[in-house]
Amino acid sequence: MKILVTGGAGYIGSHTVDKLLQMGLDVVVVDNLATGHKSSVPEDVPFYEIDIRDQVALSNVFDEHNIDAVVHFAAKSLVNESMNKPLDYFDNNTYGMISLLEVMNKYNVKKIVFSSSASTYGIPKNIPVKEEDEQNPINPYGLTKLQMEQIMHWADLAYDIKGVALRYFNVAGAKIDGSIGEDHNPETHLVPNILLAAQGKKDKIIIFGNDYNTPDGFNVRDYVHVVDLANAHYLAINYLMNENSSNYFNLGSKIGFSVKQMVDAAILETGIDIPNEIGPRRAGDPDSLVADSTKAQNILGWKPELTDVKTIIQTAWNWMQKHPDGYGDK
Ligand code: UDP
């Protein structure tokens, strides 16, 4: 079975490529390398540096390979950036999905696993968040992910393209052996930023606000290990291959940690007194975002195994120590 992974040179994409190869699937990667790293893709995996909005280039990949299903990561993913450059997000993400589905339909490829996001819920009314809760995004990034889910829905009705949307909560950690990991430039995410401060590459980690409506006042997120997340994509492919109908799932661990708890855990795991400071809130951050992933467990058979925050931090730290300059290409 051959799987096309768009955005397979990115953080979650590369871990998913690794998982699919381990499970014996053939993989083809397309990535425009806007944020991805070519060296995160194994050399024997066919790689195409193309943008999915380029339908001619994308069609050539489908001509060359008999693709059975697509796992679609290629998208922009920063909330703040999306507030400043919303049109880039609608073009890259929303139109990117349209372009991909058009080419898939042309080549009669009828299965897609899509990396959606908890940001489609906006400020959730209930914690933990369930799949049927209202989706009401509060930034262009979340809106594009919701639009992409909706486009998939109509493409299913019209063209019978079956899709699974996986709504991620906060992804962190790295492959256990430290061979691949997270490398963004600039880095905005909490766990790598805490560890950059541990490495001395940042002066300090700024904690965004301490007046949230949570037990310790720091905002709470649900951190899910990237290897567990990669496994969910493999299970979602199997689900579609078994001719199931389109579906959507939350992926988290149902356990929330506050930003302060994450900083304290990193201090404990690294043995470094990581400099930290409380700063103002970041715009658009809900108090708490925690997933109910029971549906993924029941229907996909997803059992996250690396749920301990210690493991998330240890594996991210291991990757950073082995690769102090990341992939060294940006
Ligand atoms: N955060 C923080 N300092 C940072 C980066 C993030 O305090 O330098 C907080 C942020 O307010 C949020 C959590 O860490 O509560 C996770 O943020 P991240 O950007 O990693 O993921 P997001 O929740 O935006 O997807």
Coordinates of C-alpha atoms and ligand atoms in Angstrom, one line a residue:
M1 CA 0.0 0.0 0.0
K2 CA 1.4 3.4 -1.0
I3 CA 0.7 6.5 1.1
L4 CA 1.3 10.1 -0.1
V5 CA 2.2 12.3 2.9
T6 CA 1.9 16.0 2.2
G7 CA 4.1 18.0 4.6
G8 CA 6.0 14.9 5.4
A9 CA 9.2 16.9 6.1
G10 CA 7.5 18.7 9.0
Y11 CA 7.5 17.9 12.7
I12 CA 4.4 15.7 12.9
G13 CA 4.7 14.7 9.2
S14 CA 8.2 13.2 9.7
H15 CA 7.2 11.2 12.8
T16 CA 4.2 9.9 10.8
V17 CA 6.4 8.9 7.8
D18 CA 8.6 7.1 10.3
K19 CA 5.6 5.2 11.8
L20 CA 4.2 4.3 8.4
L21 CA 7.6 2.9 7.2
Q22 CA 7.9 0.9 10.5
M23 CA 4.4 -0.6 9.7
G24 CA 5.7 -1.7 6.3
L25 CA 3.8 0.8 4.1
D26 CA 5.4 2.6 1.1
V27 CA 5.5 6.3 1.5
V28 CA 5.9 9.2 -0.9
V29 CA 6.5 12.7 0.5
V30 CA 5.7 16.1 -1.0
D31 CA 6.7 19.2 0.9
N32 CA 7.4 22.8 -0.2
L33 CA 10.0 23.1 2.6
A34 CA 8.6 26.4 3.8
T35 CA 9.0 25.1 7.3
G36 CA 10.0 21.4 6.8
H37 CA 13.4 19.8 6.7
K38 CA 14.5 17.6 3.8
S39 CA 16.9 15.7 6.0
S40 CA 14.1 14.6 8.3
V41 CA 12.9 12.4 5.4
P42 CA 14.7 9.1 5.0
E43 CA 16.9 9.0 1.8
D44 CA 15.1 6.0 0.3
V45 CA 11.6 7.7 0.5
P46 CA 10.7 9.4 -2.8
F47 CA 10.6 13.2 -2.0
Y48 CA 9.2 16.0 -4.1
E49 CA 9.8 19.6 -3.2
I50 CA 6.5 21.0 -4.5
D51 CA 3.6 23.1 -3.3
I52 CA 0.3 21.3 -3.2
R53 CA -1.3 24.3 -4.9
D54 CA 0.7 23.5 -8.0
Q55 CA -1.7 21.0 -9.5
V56 CA 0.6 20.3 -12.5
A57 CA 3.5 19.3 -10.2
L58 CA 1.2 17.4 -7.9
S59 CA -0.4 15.5 -10.8
N60 CA 3.1 14.4 -11.9
V61 CA 3.5 12.7 -8.5
F62 CA 0.2 10.9 -8.9
D63 CA 1.3 9.9 -12.4
E64 CA 4.5 8.4 -11.1
H65 CA 3.1 6.6 -8.1
N66 CA 0.0 4.5 -7.6
I67 CA -1.2 6.2 -4.5
D68 CA -3.8 4.4 -2.3
A69 CA -4.4 7.1 0.3
V70 CA -3.2 10.6 1.3
V71 CA -2.2 11.9 4.8
H72 CA -2.4 15.7 4.6
F73 CA -0.2 17.8 6.9
A74 CA 1.0 20.5 4.5
A75 CA -0.4 23.7 6.0
K76 CA 0.6 26.8 7.9
S77 CA 0.0 26.4 11.7
L78 CA 0.8 29.5 13.7
V79 CA -2.1 31.3 15.4
N80 CA -0.3 34.7 15.7
E81 CA 1.0 34.6 12.1
S82 CA -2.5 33.8 10.9
M83 CA -3.9 36.9 12.7
N84 CA -1.3 39.1 10.8
K85 CA -1.5 37.3 7.5
P86 CA -4.9 35.7 7.2
L87 CA -4.9 35.7 3.4
D88 CA -1.8 33.6 3.4
Y89 CA -3.6 31.1 5.5
F90 CA -6.7 30.9 3.4
D91 CA -4.6 30.6 0.3
N92 CA -2.1 28.0 1.6
N93 CA -4.4 26.0 3.8
T94 CA -8.0 26.3 2.5
Y95 CA -7.0 26.5 -1.2
G96 CA -4.3 23.9 -0.6
M97 CA -7.0 21.4 0.4
I98 CA -9.1 22.2 -2.6
S99 CA -6.2 21.7 -4.9
L100 CA -5.2 18.4 -3.3
L101 CA -8.8 17.1 -3.4
E102 CA -9.1 18.0 -7.1
V103 CA -6.0 16.1 -8.0
M104 CA -7.0 13.2 -5.8
N105 CA -10.4 13.0 -7.5
K106 CA -8.8 13.2 -10.9
Y107 CA -6.6 10.2 -10.0
N108 CA -9.5 8.3 -8.3
V109 CA -7.7 8.4 -4.9
K110 CA -10.6 8.4 -2.4
K111 CA -9.1 8.3 1.1
I112 CA -7.6 11.1 3.1
V113 CA -6.4 11.5 6.7
F114 CA -6.2 15.2 7.6
S115 CA -4.4 17.0 10.4
S116 CA -7.0 19.2 11.9
S117 CA -6.8 21.0 15.2
A118 CA -8.3 21.8 18.6
S119 CA -8.3 25.4 17.5
T120 CA -11.4 24.6 15.4
Y121 CA -13.3 24.7 18.8
G122 CA -12.3 28.2 19.7
I123 CA -13.0 28.8 23.3
P124 CA -14.7 25.6 24.4
K125 CA -17.8 25.6 26.5
N126 CA -17.0 22.2 28.1
I127 CA -13.8 20.6 29.3
P128 CA -12.8 18.0 28.3
V129 CA -13.8 18.8 24.7
K130 CA -15.8 16.2 22.8
E131 CA -16.1 15.9 19.1
E132 CA -19.7 17.0 18.9
D133 CA -19.0 20.2 20.9
E134 CA -19.5 23.5 18.9
Q135 CA -16.7 24.5 16.6
N136 CA -16.3 28.2 16.7
P137 CA -12.7 29.2 15.9
I138 CA -11.3 32.5 17.1
N139 CA -8.4 33.0 14.7
P140 CA -7.8 32.5 10.9
Y141 CA -5.7 29.4 11.5
G142 CA -8.5 27.6 13.3
L143 CA -11.0 28.8 10.7
T144 CA -8.9 27.4 7.8
K145 CA -8.7 24.0 9.6
L146 CA -12.5 24.1 10.1
Q147 CA -13.1 25.1 6.4
M148 CA -10.8 22.2 5.4
E149 CA -12.9 19.8 7.4
Q150 CA -16.1 21.2 5.8
I151 CA -14.6 20.9 2.3
M152 CA -13.8 17.3 3.0
H153 CA -17.4 16.7 4.0
W154 CA -18.8 18.0 0.7
A155 CA -16.1 16.2 -1.3
D156 CA -17.2 13.0 0.4
L157 CA -20.9 13.7 -0.6
A158 CA -20.1 14.7 -4.2
Y159 CA -17.0 12.5 -5.1
D160 CA -17.1 9.8 -2.4
I161 CA -13.7 10.8 -1.0
K162 CA -13.7 9.4 2.5
G163 CA -11.8 11.4 5.1
V164 CA -10.7 11.3 8.7
A165 CA -10.0 14.6 10.4
L166 CA -7.7 14.2 13.5
R167 CA -8.1 17.2 15.8
Y168 CA -4.8 17.6 17.7
F169 CA -4.4 19.2 21.0
N170 CA -0.8 20.2 22.1
V171 CA 1.7 18.0 20.3
A172 CA 5.2 17.7 21.8
G173 CA 8.1 15.3 22.3
A174 CA 10.3 13.5 19.8
K175 CA 11.1 10.1 18.5
I176 CA 12.6 8.1 21.4
D177 CA 16.1 7.6 19.7
G178 CA 16.3 11.4 19.1
S179 CA 16.9 11.0 15.4
I180 CA 14.0 13.3 14.4
G181 CA 12.3 16.0 16.4
E182 CA 10.8 19.5 16.5
D183 CA 12.7 22.3 14.7
H184 CA 10.8 25.5 13.9
N185 CA 12.3 28.9 13.1
P186 CA 11.1 31.0 14.9
E187 CA 10.0 28.6 17.6
T188 CA 6.7 29.6 19.3
H189 CA 5.7 26.4 21.1
L190 CA 6.0 25.9 24.8
V191 CA 8.0 22.7 25.3
P192 CA 10.8 23.5 22.8
N193 CA 10.9 27.1 24.1
I194 CA 11.4 25.9 27.7
L195 CA 14.2 23.7 26.5
L196 CA 15.8 26.4 24.4
A197 CA 16.0 28.4 27.7
A198 CA 17.5 25.3 29.4
Q199 CA 20.1 25.2 26.6
G200 CA 20.9 28.9 27.1
K201 CA 19.8 29.7 23.5
K202 CA 17.0 31.9 24.9
D203 CA 17.6 34.1 28.0
K204 CA 14.4 32.8 29.6
I205 CA 11.0 31.3 29.0
I206 CA 8.2 33.8 29.4
I207 CA 5.0 32.4 30.8
F208 CA 2.1 34.0 29.1
G209 CA -0.2 35.1 32.0
N210 CA -0.9 33.9 35.5
D211 CA -4.5 35.1 35.9
Y212 CA -6.4 32.4 34.0
N213 CA -9.4 30.7 35.4
T214 CA -7.5 27.5 36.3
P215 CA -6.4 25.9 39.6
D216 CA -3.0 27.6 39.6
G217 CA -3.8 30.6 37.4
F218 CA -1.7 29.4 34.5
N219 CA -3.4 28.2 31.4
V220 CA -3.9 24.5 30.9
R221 CA -3.2 22.4 27.8
D222 CA -3.4 18.8 26.9
Y223 CA 0.1 17.6 25.7
V224 CA 0.1 14.6 23.5
H225 CA 3.3 12.8 22.4
V226 CA 4.2 13.1 18.7
V227 CA 4.8 9.3 18.5
D228 CA 1.4 8.5 19.9
L229 CA -0.1 11.0 17.4
A230 CA 1.8 9.5 14.5
N231 CA 0.3 6.1 15.5
A232 CA -3.2 7.6 15.3
H233 CA -2.6 8.4 11.6
Y234 CA -1.6 4.8 10.9
L235 CA -4.8 3.7 12.6
A236 CA -6.9 6.2 10.7
I237 CA -5.5 4.9 7.4
N238 CA -6.5 1.4 8.4
Y239 CA -9.9 2.6 9.4
L240 CA -10.4 4.1 5.9
M241 CA -9.0 1.0 4.2
N242 CA -11.6 -1.1 6.0
E243 CA -14.2 0.9 4.0
N244 CA -15.5 2.9 7.0
S245 CA -17.3 6.2 6.6
S246 CA -15.8 9.6 7.0
N247 CA -15.2 10.6 10.6
Y248 CA -13.4 13.0 13.0
F249 CA -11.5 12.5 16.3
N250 CA -9.9 14.4 19.1
L251 CA -6.4 13.4 20.0
G252 CA -5.2 14.3 23.4
S253 CA -4.6 12.6 26.7
K254 CA -7.5 14.0 28.8
I255 CA -5.0 15.3 31.3
G256 CA -4.3 19.0 31.4
F257 CA -1.0 20.6 32.6
S258 CA -0.6 24.2 33.3
V259 CA 2.3 26.2 31.8
K260 CA 3.9 26.4 35.2
Q261 CA 3.6 22.7 35.7
M262 CA 5.4 22.2 32.4
V263 CA 8.2 24.5 33.3
D264 CA 8.6 22.8 36.7
A265 CA 8.6 19.3 35.0
A266 CA 11.3 20.5 32.6
I267 CA 13.4 21.9 35.5
L268 CA 13.1 18.5 37.2
E269 CA 13.9 16.4 34.1
T270 CA 16.8 18.5 32.8
G271 CA 18.3 19.3 36.2
I272 CA 18.7 22.9 35.0
D273 CA 17.3 25.8 36.8
I274 CA 15.6 27.2 33.7
P275 CA 15.1 30.9 33.9
N276 CA 11.5 31.8 33.7
E277 CA 9.4 34.9 34.1
I278 CA 5.7 35.7 34.1
G279 CA 4.6 38.0 31.2
P280 CA 1.4 39.3 29.8
R281 CA -1.2 37.0 28.3
R282 CA -0.9 36.0 24.7
A283 CA -3.9 37.1 22.5
G284 CA -6.5 34.3 21.8
D285 CA -5.4 31.8 24.5
P286 CA -8.3 30.0 26.1
D287 CA -8.0 29.2 29.8
S288 CA -8.0 25.5 29.3
L289 CA -8.0 23.1 26.4
V290 CA -8.2 19.4 27.2
A291 CA -9.5 16.7 24.9
D292 CA -11.8 13.8 25.5
S293 CA -10.3 11.2 23.1
T294 CA -12.6 8.3 24.1
K295 CA -14.0 8.2 20.5
A296 CA -10.5 7.7 19.0
Q297 CA -9.9 5.0 21.6
N298 CA -13.2 3.2 20.9
I299 CA -13.4 3.5 17.1
L300 CA -9.7 3.7 16.0
G301 CA -8.4 1.6 18.8
W302 CA -5.9 4.4 19.7
K303 CA -4.1 3.9 23.0
P304 CA -1.7 6.7 23.7
E305 CA 1.3 5.2 25.5
L306 CA 3.7 8.1 26.1
T307 CA 1.2 10.1 28.2
D308 CA 3.6 11.0 31.0
V309 CA 4.8 14.6 30.8
K310 CA 8.2 13.4 31.9
T311 CA 8.5 11.3 28.7
I312 CA 7.4 14.2 26.5
I313 CA 10.1 16.4 28.0
Q314 CA 12.8 13.7 28.2
T315 CA 12.4 12.8 24.5
A316 CA 12.3 16.5 23.3
W317 CA 15.4 17.2 25.5
N318 CA 17.1 14.1 24.1
W319 CA 16.5 15.3 20.5
M320 CA 17.7 18.8 21.3
Q321 CA 20.9 17.6 23.0
K322 CA 21.7 15.3 20.0
H323 CA 20.9 18.1 17.6
P324 CA 21.7 21.4 19.3
D325 CA 21.1 23.3 16.0
G326 CA 18.1 21.2 14.9
Y327 CA 18.4 20.1 11.4
G328 CA 20.8 22.9 10.8
D329 CA 19.2 24.0 7.5
K330 CA 17.2 27.2 8.4
Ligands
UDP1 N1 3.2 29.5 26.2 C1 3.9 30.3 27.1 N2 5.2 30.7 26.7 C2 5.7 30.4 25.5 C3 4.9 29.6 24.6 C4 3.7 29.2 25.0 O1 3.5 30.5 28.2 O2 6.8 30.9 25.2 C5 1.9 28.9 26.7 C6 0.7 29.4 25.8 O3 0.1 30.5 26.4 C7 -0.2 28.1 25.9 C8 0.8 27.0 26.1 O4 2.0 27.5 26.5 O5 -1.0 28.2 27.1 C9 0.9 26.2 24.8 O6 1.3 27.1 23.8 P1 1.8 26.6 22.4 O7 2.2 27.8 21.6 O8 2.9 25.6 22.6 O9 0.6 25.8 21.7 P2 -0.9 26.3 21.3 O10 -1.7 26.1 22.6 O11 -0.9 27.7 20.9 O12 -1.3 25.4 20.3

